[in-house]
């Protein structure tokens, strides 16, 4: 059963309540009818038997001939408010002889054979009506034996009328109870939904930028998960919006100066008349443009590294991923006279986002090549240590003093005295990607105390 587009929760709950109650009421109506009909039939049958017994008790024997004195009380027992028609018959037989009519209605249908002294009840159609008959046989101790048969019949319209009246009264009472229950449930639902209404009103009256959590007090236990889910969604939206604002602020702050320099250099080139000076100015513009492009690329990488924007995770082979990423950067390292090598065997499975892990590894390799020795060596390795998967990039450059290692992962931080161009975003991108993968970033000394070894330690996938 599904709610229509305009159906309220209150109406839907009432439907869920009233439809089963209606089905139960229908079953109960049938049960009540059968029970009442059986009770009414039993009461009327007892009255019929009482009349037959009263008549039978007033039968006396004169020789072998029964004499009947029917008392008025015998038939008054059958008097009902519906004024049903009554019939009776008294007959007898001597020994195995033929039946002899004594009094009453001679054509009243006789019963099949039954035991003496016990009533027999049966239904017949008599004079155009359905009748219920009670027959009682009585044996008199005479020689030869005399058997008297007393029959009392009554039309059954009164039974049906009484049954319908009692059933109707009972079913009307039940319907009133169902209506009262529906009204009580309606009021109870309205009262129970008040906290949800307050939550709805609170959210509806908020501005588009108000993402504060909804106060969960006074909400029903069944509604609390919805409130917590909405609050969780708002928290994630706050994080996403904050990341977007941070990216816009970073981009506007970091790109303003390089773009201004490029513009100034271009204007200077336009004013130059000496072809050689123009070429030098254009070369300068080209170098600054490359640096600005690299900065913009890293800013976009930083934005993509946000876990809220990164998409779904999957199980990856860290060895294969690192080998492929390392191979793709061999030309970059070769152009800078750096020997880029890879160490790793077998398979190490981790849960992550492939494009982000490639981004992190590319930043580590480019940093190592850019700030290491020329010529020099950079080694990428993947290994298992203490139940964790370790991805490491090691160079033979000047390294980073231990006191500076906690700061170089901050955005736009560059060590004092650094002459080589850069934006100070490479390790910040790696740190953000590591945090999004529940991995840890470690900056260590290289082999023999030379250079820098950067490790990313992941939880191995089971």
Short mmCIF file of C-alpha atoms in Angstrom, two decimals:
data_model
loop_
_atom_site.label_atom_id
_atom_site.label_comp_id
_atom_site.label_asym_id
_atom_site.label_seq_id
_atom_site.Cartn_x
_atom_site.Cartn_y
_atom_site.Cartn_z
CA UNK A 1 0.00 0.00 0.00
CA UNK A 2 1.64 3.25 -1.13
CA UNK A 3 0.83 6.82 -0.24
CA UNK A 4 -0.62 9.00 -2.96
CA UNK A 5 1.05 12.30 -3.80
CA UNK A 6 -1.44 14.26 -1.67
CA UNK A 7 -1.88 11.84 1.19
CA UNK A 8 -0.62 12.96 4.58
CA UNK A 9 1.27 10.71 6.96
CA UNK A 10 -1.66 10.93 9.35
CA UNK A 11 -4.11 9.74 6.68
CA UNK A 12 -1.75 6.96 5.63
CA UNK A 13 -1.42 5.70 9.20
CA UNK A 14 -5.20 5.74 9.56
CA UNK A 15 -5.55 3.71 6.37
CA UNK A 16 -3.01 1.19 7.69
CA UNK A 17 -5.11 0.98 10.88
CA UNK A 18 -8.63 0.98 9.47
CA UNK A 19 -8.15 -1.47 6.60
CA UNK A 20 -7.03 -4.34 8.90
CA UNK A 21 -9.74 -3.36 11.41
CA UNK A 22 -12.30 -3.48 8.59
CA UNK A 23 -11.16 -6.95 7.60
CA UNK A 24 -11.26 -8.10 11.22
CA UNK A 25 -14.72 -6.55 11.60
CA UNK A 26 -15.93 -8.52 8.54
CA UNK A 27 -14.58 -11.78 9.94
CA UNK A 28 -16.05 -10.98 13.34
CA UNK A 29 -19.42 -10.17 11.76
CA UNK A 30 -19.54 -13.65 10.21
CA UNK A 31 -18.46 -15.26 13.48
CA UNK A 32 -21.01 -13.23 15.45
CA UNK A 33 -23.80 -14.17 13.03
CA UNK A 34 -23.03 -17.88 13.28
CA UNK A 35 -22.69 -17.74 17.07
CA UNK A 36 -25.93 -15.76 17.59
CA UNK A 37 -27.85 -17.94 15.16
CA UNK A 38 -26.71 -21.09 16.98
CA UNK A 39 -27.70 -19.55 20.35
CA UNK A 40 -31.13 -18.41 19.08
CA UNK A 41 -31.80 -21.81 17.50
CA UNK A 42 -30.83 -23.56 20.72
CA UNK A 43 -33.20 -21.31 22.75
CA UNK A 44 -36.10 -21.82 20.35
CA UNK A 45 -35.42 -25.57 20.20
CA UNK A 46 -35.57 -25.74 24.00
CA UNK A 47 -38.92 -23.93 23.89
CA UNK A 48 -40.22 -26.38 21.27
CA UNK A 49 -39.06 -29.32 23.37
CA UNK A 50 -40.67 -27.83 26.49
CA UNK A 51 -44.01 -27.59 24.66
CA UNK A 52 -43.74 -31.15 23.31
CA UNK A 53 -42.84 -32.40 26.81
CA UNK A 54 -45.75 -30.50 28.41
CA UNK A 55 -48.18 -32.04 25.93
CA UNK A 56 -46.65 -35.49 26.35
CA UNK A 57 -47.04 -35.28 30.14
CA UNK A 58 -50.81 -34.68 29.74
CA UNK A 59 -51.35 -37.83 27.72
CA UNK A 60 -53.13 -40.62 29.63
CA UNK A 61 -54.03 -44.12 28.50
CA UNK A 62 -57.59 -45.47 28.49
CA UNK A 63 -57.08 -49.13 27.74
CA UNK A 64 -54.97 -48.93 24.61
CA UNK A 65 -56.32 -45.53 23.54
CA UNK A 66 -54.41 -42.34 24.53
CA UNK A 67 -56.43 -39.43 25.88
CA UNK A 68 -54.89 -35.92 25.48
CA UNK A 69 -55.66 -32.86 27.58
CA UNK A 70 -53.52 -30.08 26.06
CA UNK A 71 -52.95 -27.30 28.61
CA UNK A 72 -52.81 -23.70 27.29
CA UNK A 73 -49.37 -23.27 28.92
CA UNK A 74 -47.95 -25.82 26.54
CA UNK A 75 -48.53 -23.51 23.58
CA UNK A 76 -47.94 -20.25 25.45
CA UNK A 77 -44.28 -21.25 25.74
CA UNK A 78 -44.05 -20.73 21.98
CA UNK A 79 -45.67 -17.33 21.95
CA UNK A 80 -43.16 -14.84 20.53
CA UNK A 81 -43.05 -11.17 19.64
CA UNK A 82 -42.91 -12.09 15.97
CA UNK A 83 -46.22 -14.00 16.22
CA UNK A 84 -44.96 -17.08 14.48
CA UNK A 85 -47.43 -19.73 13.36
CA UNK A 86 -47.61 -22.84 15.59
CA UNK A 87 -48.59 -26.39 14.69
CA UNK A 88 -48.88 -29.51 16.73
CA UNK A 89 -49.95 -33.09 16.29
CA UNK A 90 -50.53 -36.03 18.61
CA UNK A 91 -50.70 -39.54 17.27
CA UNK A 92 -50.04 -43.08 18.48
CA UNK A 93 -49.61 -46.64 17.35
CA UNK A 94 -50.26 -49.92 19.08
CA UNK A 95 -47.42 -52.40 18.77
CA UNK A 96 -46.23 -52.38 15.18
CA UNK A 97 -49.56 -51.13 13.86
CA UNK A 98 -50.32 -48.11 11.75
CA UNK A 99 -50.12 -44.58 13.08
CA UNK A 100 -53.43 -43.25 14.47
CA UNK A 101 -54.10 -39.48 14.50
CA UNK A 102 -55.46 -38.09 17.80
CA UNK A 103 -55.46 -34.27 17.61
CA UNK A 104 -53.80 -31.27 16.02
CA UNK A 105 -52.73 -31.01 12.37
CA UNK A 106 -52.99 -34.45 10.80
CA UNK A 107 -50.66 -33.72 7.83
CA UNK A 108 -47.72 -32.44 9.92
CA UNK A 109 -44.66 -34.35 8.57
CA UNK A 110 -43.48 -37.12 10.86
CA UNK A 111 -39.85 -37.57 11.81
CA UNK A 112 -37.64 -40.47 10.98
CA UNK A 113 -37.35 -43.15 13.64
CA UNK A 114 -35.81 -41.89 16.87
CA UNK A 115 -35.26 -43.17 20.42
CA UNK A 116 -38.13 -43.10 22.89
CA UNK A 117 -37.98 -40.37 25.51
CA UNK A 118 -35.47 -38.20 23.59
CA UNK A 119 -36.49 -35.19 21.44
CA UNK A 120 -35.86 -35.19 17.71
CA UNK A 121 -35.51 -31.85 15.85
CA UNK A 122 -35.85 -31.45 12.10
CA UNK A 123 -36.71 -28.85 9.47
CA UNK A 124 -39.56 -29.21 7.01
CA UNK A 125 -41.62 -27.14 4.62
CA UNK A 126 -45.24 -27.06 5.72
CA UNK A 127 -48.14 -25.15 4.19
CA UNK A 128 -45.78 -22.86 2.27
CA UNK A 129 -43.49 -22.02 5.22
CA UNK A 130 -40.22 -23.30 6.57
CA UNK A 131 -40.90 -24.85 9.98
CA UNK A 132 -38.81 -26.27 12.78
CA UNK A 133 -40.30 -29.40 14.35
CA UNK A 134 -39.66 -31.01 17.74
CA UNK A 135 -40.90 -34.60 18.05
CA UNK A 136 -41.06 -36.67 21.25
CA UNK A 137 -41.93 -40.37 21.41
CA UNK A 138 -43.24 -41.86 24.65
CA UNK A 139 -43.74 -45.61 25.25
CA UNK A 140 -46.52 -46.61 27.68
CA UNK A 141 -46.06 -49.86 29.67
CA UNK A 142 -49.11 -51.69 28.43
CA UNK A 143 -49.82 -54.93 26.63
CA UNK A 144 -49.61 -54.52 23.71
CA UNK A 145 -47.16 -51.57 23.84
CA UNK A 146 -48.59 -48.11 22.97
CA UNK A 147 -46.19 -45.46 21.53
CA UNK A 148 -47.40 -41.85 21.55
CA UNK A 149 -45.76 -39.31 19.18
CA UNK A 150 -46.08 -35.62 20.07
CA UNK A 151 -44.95 -33.05 17.47
CA UNK A 152 -44.74 -29.31 17.89
CA UNK A 153 -43.73 -27.09 14.92
CA UNK A 154 -43.08 -23.39 14.51
CA UNK A 155 -42.29 -21.19 11.52
CA UNK A 156 -38.69 -19.95 11.58
CA UNK A 157 -39.19 -16.30 10.64
CA UNK A 158 -38.94 -15.23 14.27
CA UNK A 159 -35.59 -16.92 14.68
CA UNK A 160 -34.16 -15.08 11.66
CA UNK A 161 -35.57 -11.76 12.81
CA UNK A 162 -34.20 -12.13 16.33
CA UNK A 163 -30.81 -13.23 14.96
CA UNK A 164 -30.59 -10.22 12.63
CA UNK A 165 -31.59 -7.80 15.38
CA UNK A 166 -28.97 -9.10 17.83
CA UNK A 167 -26.23 -9.27 15.18
CA UNK A 168 -27.02 -5.77 13.92
CA UNK A 169 -26.90 -4.35 17.44
CA UNK A 170 -23.56 -6.05 18.10
CA UNK A 171 -22.02 -4.92 14.81
CA UNK A 172 -23.17 -1.34 15.30
CA UNK A 173 -21.48 -1.36 18.72
CA UNK A 174 -18.28 -2.63 17.15
CA UNK A 175 -18.44 0.02 14.41
CA UNK A 176 -18.82 2.71 17.07
CA UNK A 177 -15.77 1.31 18.87
CA UNK A 178 -13.77 1.33 15.63
CA UNK A 179 -14.82 4.92 14.96
CA UNK A 180 -13.85 5.88 18.53
CA UNK A 181 -10.49 4.11 18.08
CA UNK A 182 -9.91 5.92 14.77
CA UNK A 183 -10.67 9.28 16.40
CA UNK A 184 -8.35 8.51 19.31
CA UNK A 185 -5.58 7.40 16.94
CA UNK A 186 -6.11 10.54 14.82
CA UNK A 187 -5.62 12.75 17.88
CA UNK A 188 -2.67 10.64 19.07
CA UNK A 189 -0.96 10.85 15.67
CA UNK A 190 -1.53 14.60 15.56
CA UNK A 191 0.06 14.96 18.98
CA UNK A 192 2.90 12.58 18.11
CA UNK A 193 3.68 14.47 14.87
CA UNK A 194 3.99 17.85 16.57
CA UNK A 195 7.79 17.52 17.02
CA UNK A 196 8.13 16.61 13.34
CA UNK A 197 6.00 19.61 12.43
CA UNK A 198 8.25 21.82 14.54
CA UNK A 199 11.33 20.42 12.79
CA UNK A 200 9.71 21.03 9.40
CA UNK A 201 8.82 24.60 10.38
CA UNK A 202 12.36 25.18 11.65
CA UNK A 203 13.90 24.02 8.35
CA UNK A 204 11.34 25.90 6.22
CA UNK A 205 12.07 29.22 7.94
CA UNK A 206 15.84 28.99 7.46
CA UNK A 207 17.80 30.95 4.92
CA UNK A 208 19.63 29.22 2.08
CA UNK A 209 22.98 29.58 3.87
CA UNK A 210 21.84 28.41 7.31
CA UNK A 211 23.20 24.85 7.62
CA UNK A 212 23.31 24.63 11.40
CA UNK A 213 22.22 21.34 12.97
CA UNK A 214 18.58 20.74 13.88
CA UNK A 215 17.99 20.49 17.62
CA UNK A 216 16.92 16.84 18.17
CA UNK A 217 15.18 17.39 21.52
CA UNK A 218 11.57 16.28 21.98
CA UNK A 219 11.47 14.26 18.75
CA UNK A 220 10.06 10.71 18.83
CA UNK A 221 12.52 7.85 18.83
CA UNK A 222 11.37 6.84 15.32
CA UNK A 223 12.01 10.35 13.96
CA UNK A 224 15.41 10.81 15.61
CA UNK A 225 17.31 8.87 12.86
CA UNK A 226 15.82 11.23 10.25
CA UNK A 227 16.95 14.28 12.23
CA UNK A 228 20.43 12.80 12.70
CA UNK A 229 20.63 11.98 8.96
CA UNK A 230 19.62 15.54 8.03
CA UNK A 231 22.18 16.94 10.49
CA UNK A 232 24.86 14.68 8.98
CA UNK A 233 23.92 15.87 5.49
CA UNK A 234 24.13 19.50 6.66
CA UNK A 235 27.54 18.85 8.22
CA UNK A 236 28.80 17.40 4.94
CA UNK A 237 27.35 20.33 3.03
CA UNK A 238 29.09 22.73 5.42
CA UNK A 239 32.37 20.90 4.82
CA UNK A 240 31.87 20.99 1.04
CA UNK A 241 30.96 24.66 0.98
CA UNK A 242 33.87 25.50 3.28
CA UNK A 243 36.22 23.60 0.95
CA UNK A 244 34.84 25.48 -2.07
CA UNK A 245 35.22 28.82 -0.32
CA UNK A 246 38.74 27.90 0.77
CA UNK A 247 39.63 26.94 -2.80
CA UNK A 248 38.22 30.19 -4.18
CA UNK A 249 40.13 32.18 -1.56
CA UNK A 250 43.35 30.26 -2.23
CA UNK A 251 43.00 30.58 -5.99
CA UNK A 252 42.21 34.29 -5.91
CA UNK A 253 45.09 34.96 -3.49
CA UNK A 254 47.70 32.84 -5.22
CA UNK A 255 46.82 33.61 -8.83
CA UNK A 256 46.45 37.35 -8.46
CA UNK A 257 50.20 38.07 -8.22
CA UNK A 258 51.42 35.71 -11.02
CA UNK A 259 48.76 36.98 -13.38
CA UNK A 260 49.68 40.56 -12.59
CA UNK A 261 53.34 39.75 -13.29
CA UNK A 262 52.46 38.10 -16.60
CA UNK A 263 50.36 41.10 -17.57
CA UNK A 264 53.16 43.53 -16.63
CA UNK A 265 55.73 41.50 -18.58
CA UNK A 266 53.44 41.40 -21.61
CA UNK A 267 52.88 45.18 -21.46
CA UNK A 268 56.65 45.68 -21.23
CA UNK A 269 57.17 43.50 -24.31
CA UNK A 270 54.59 45.56 -26.20
CA UNK A 271 56.52 48.77 -25.43
CA UNK A 272 59.89 47.37 -26.50
CA UNK A 273 61.15 48.27 -29.98
CA UNK A 274 64.35 46.27 -29.99
CA UNK A 275 63.54 42.76 -31.37
CA UNK A 276 66.05 41.14 -29.07
CA UNK A 277 64.53 42.84 -26.00
CA UNK A 278 61.05 41.79 -27.17
CA UNK A 279 62.17 38.17 -27.43
CA UNK A 280 63.70 38.30 -23.94
CA UNK A 281 60.47 39.78 -22.56
CA UNK A 282 58.37 37.13 -24.30
CA UNK A 283 60.61 34.38 -22.92
CA UNK A 284 60.07 35.87 -19.47
CA UNK A 285 56.29 35.90 -20.05
CA UNK A 286 56.48 32.27 -21.16
CA UNK A 287 58.31 31.18 -17.98
CA UNK A 288 55.89 33.03 -15.72
CA UNK A 289 52.96 31.56 -17.69
CA UNK A 290 54.33 28.05 -17.11
CA UNK A 291 54.67 28.74 -13.38
CA UNK A 292 51.12 30.15 -13.26
CA UNK A 293 49.78 27.11 -15.15
CA UNK A 294 51.53 24.79 -12.70
CA UNK A 295 50.03 26.74 -9.78
CA UNK A 296 46.53 26.53 -11.28
CA UNK A 297 46.99 22.80 -11.88
CA UNK A 298 48.01 22.23 -8.28
CA UNK A 299 45.10 24.32 -6.99
CA UNK A 300 42.72 22.14 -9.00
CA UNK A 301 44.45 19.03 -7.68
CA UNK A 302 43.99 20.35 -4.15
CA UNK A 303 40.29 20.85 -4.80
CA UNK A 304 39.92 17.33 -6.28
CA UNK A 305 41.70 15.84 -3.27
CA UNK A 306 38.87 16.90 -0.96
CA UNK A 307 37.30 13.61 0.34
CA UNK A 308 33.80 15.09 0.03
CA UNK A 309 34.34 15.55 -3.72
CA UNK A 310 36.38 12.44 -4.48
CA UNK A 311 33.70 9.86 -5.27
CA UNK A 312 33.43 6.18 -4.37
CA UNK A 313 36.28 3.95 -3.20
CA UNK A 314 37.27 0.52 -4.51
CA UNK A 315 39.85 -2.17 -3.77
CA UNK A 316 43.13 -1.46 -5.59
CA UNK A 317 46.46 -3.21 -6.08
CA UNK A 318 48.89 -0.63 -4.71
CA UNK A 319 51.91 -2.34 -6.30
CA UNK A 320 50.43 -2.24 -9.82
CA UNK A 321 49.18 1.32 -9.38
CA UNK A 322 52.57 2.59 -8.18
CA UNK A 323 54.44 0.74 -10.95
CA UNK A 324 52.21 2.30 -13.64
CA UNK A 325 52.43 5.80 -12.14
CA UNK A 326 56.21 5.51 -11.86
CA UNK A 327 56.52 4.36 -15.48
CA UNK A 328 54.45 7.33 -16.72
CA UNK A 329 56.85 9.78 -15.02
CA UNK A 330 60.10 8.25 -16.28
CA UNK A 331 60.34 10.76 -19.19
CA UNK A 332 59.83 13.64 -16.74
CA UNK A 333 62.67 12.37 -14.52
CA UNK A 334 64.94 11.54 -17.50
CA UNK A 335 64.60 15.09 -18.85
CA UNK A 336 65.99 16.34 -15.52
CA UNK A 337 68.81 13.78 -15.40
CA UNK A 338 67.23 11.83 -12.52
CA UNK A 339 67.25 8.03 -12.35
CA UNK A 340 63.70 7.01 -11.36
CA UNK A 341 63.43 3.42 -10.10
CA UNK A 342 60.71 1.17 -8.67
CA UNK A 343 60.84 -1.62 -6.07
CA UNK A 344 57.88 -3.84 -5.31
CA UNK A 345 56.71 -7.43 -5.82
CA UNK A 346 53.47 -9.37 -5.61
CA UNK A 347 50.22 -7.69 -4.72
CA UNK A 348 49.13 -5.34 -1.91
CA UNK A 349 45.44 -4.51 -1.82
CA UNK A 350 44.13 -1.27 -0.31
CA UNK A 351 40.78 0.51 -0.37
CA UNK A 352 41.02 3.87 -2.12
CA UNK A 353 40.30 6.14 -5.06
CA UNK A 354 42.64 5.38 -7.95
CA UNK A 355 42.85 8.88 -9.45
CA UNK A 356 43.67 10.44 -6.07
CA UNK A 357 46.37 7.91 -5.24
CA UNK A 358 47.92 8.52 -8.66
CA UNK A 359 47.76 12.26 -7.94
CA UNK A 360 49.50 11.82 -4.58
CA UNK A 361 52.24 9.63 -6.02
CA UNK A 362 52.78 12.01 -8.95
CA UNK A 363 53.21 14.93 -6.53
CA UNK A 364 55.72 12.97 -4.42
CA UNK A 365 57.79 11.94 -7.45
CA UNK A 366 57.73 15.44 -8.97
CA UNK A 367 58.76 16.96 -5.61
CA UNK A 368 61.62 14.45 -5.28
CA UNK A 369 62.82 15.10 -8.84
CA UNK A 370 62.40 18.87 -8.52
CA UNK A 371 64.14 19.35 -5.16
CA UNK A 372 66.61 16.42 -5.28
CA UNK A 373 70.11 16.23 -6.66
CA UNK A 374 70.86 16.69 -10.36
CA UNK A 375 71.97 14.22 -11.49
CA UNK A 376 70.36 12.12 -8.81
CA UNK A 377 68.29 9.09 -7.92
CA UNK A 378 64.61 8.74 -6.87
CA UNK A 379 63.26 5.37 -5.73
CA UNK A 380 59.58 4.44 -5.44
CA UNK A 381 58.83 1.34 -3.36
CA UNK A 382 55.79 -0.59 -2.10
CA UNK A 383 56.12 -3.01 0.82
CA UNK A 384 54.24 -4.59 3.72
CA UNK A 385 55.28 -3.58 7.23
CA UNK A 386 53.54 -4.44 10.52
CA UNK A 387 50.36 -5.43 8.71
CA UNK A 388 50.21 -2.18 6.72
CA UNK A 389 50.88 -1.31 3.08
CA UNK A 390 53.68 1.26 2.79
CA UNK A 391 54.16 3.41 -0.31
CA UNK A 392 57.50 5.29 -0.17
CA UNK A 393 59.30 7.84 -2.37
CA UNK A 394 62.97 8.45 -1.49
CA UNK A 395 65.46 10.91 -3.00
CA UNK A 396 69.12 11.81 -2.40
CA UNK A 397 68.61 15.57 -2.17
CA UNK A 398 69.22 17.97 0.71
CA UNK A 399 66.21 16.66 2.66
CA UNK A 400 64.07 18.66 5.11
CA UNK A 401 65.17 19.43 8.69
CA UNK A 402 63.07 17.66 11.28
CA UNK A 403 61.90 20.97 12.78
CA UNK A 404 60.41 21.98 9.40
CA UNK A 405 58.63 18.70 8.58
CA UNK A 406 55.39 19.54 10.38
CA UNK A 407 55.08 22.80 8.44
CA UNK A 408 55.94 21.74 4.89
CA UNK A 409 52.59 19.90 4.64
CA UNK A 410 50.73 23.18 5.16
CA UNK A 411 49.29 24.96 2.15
CA UNK A 412 51.55 27.47 0.41
CA UNK A 413 54.32 27.03 2.98
CA UNK A 414 57.84 27.20 1.51
CA UNK A 415 61.03 26.80 3.49
CA UNK A 416 62.96 30.01 4.00
CA UNK A 417 65.82 30.31 1.51
CA UNK A 418 64.24 27.99 -1.08
CA UNK A 419 65.26 29.28 -4.49
CA UNK A 420 63.64 26.78 -6.78
CA UNK A 421 60.20 27.83 -8.08
CA UNK A 422 57.12 26.22 -6.57
CA UNK A 423 53.72 26.92 -5.01
CA UNK A 424 54.12 25.05 -1.73
CA UNK A 425 51.16 22.78 -2.49
CA UNK A 426 52.67 19.39 -3.39
CA UNK A 427 52.91 17.91 0.12
CA UNK A 428 49.69 19.65 1.16
CA UNK A 429 47.88 17.77 -1.64
CA UNK A 430 49.47 14.48 -0.55
CA UNK A 431 48.48 15.13 3.09
CA UNK A 432 44.87 15.81 2.15
CA UNK A 433 44.68 12.67 -0.01
CA UNK A 434 46.22 10.61 2.81
CA UNK A 435 43.65 11.95 5.31
CA UNK A 436 40.85 11.02 2.90
CA UNK A 437 42.12 7.42 2.80
CA UNK A 438 42.69 7.01 6.55
CA UNK A 439 46.39 6.75 5.73
CA UNK A 440 49.28 8.40 7.57
CA UNK A 441 51.97 10.60 6.04
CA UNK A 442 55.52 10.37 7.40
CA UNK A 443 58.56 12.46 6.47
CA UNK A 444 61.80 10.63 7.32
CA UNK A 445 65.53 10.78 6.59
CA UNK A 446 66.72 8.94 3.50
CA UNK A 447 69.15 6.05 3.49
CA UNK A 448 72.38 6.90 5.31
CA UNK A 449 70.86 10.12 6.60
CA UNK A 450 70.83 11.66 3.12
CA UNK A 451 67.82 13.01 1.29
CA UNK A 452 64.14 12.67 2.21
CA UNK A 453 61.97 9.55 2.46
CA UNK A 454 58.19 10.17 2.31
CA UNK A 455 55.96 7.28 3.35
CA UNK A 456 52.21 6.77 2.99
CA UNK A 457 51.00 3.96 5.25
CA UNK A 458 47.66 2.36 4.40
CA UNK A 459 45.52 -0.24 6.10
CA UNK A 460 45.71 -3.35 3.94
CA UNK A 461 42.37 -4.52 2.51
CA UNK A 462 41.18 -7.94 3.66
#
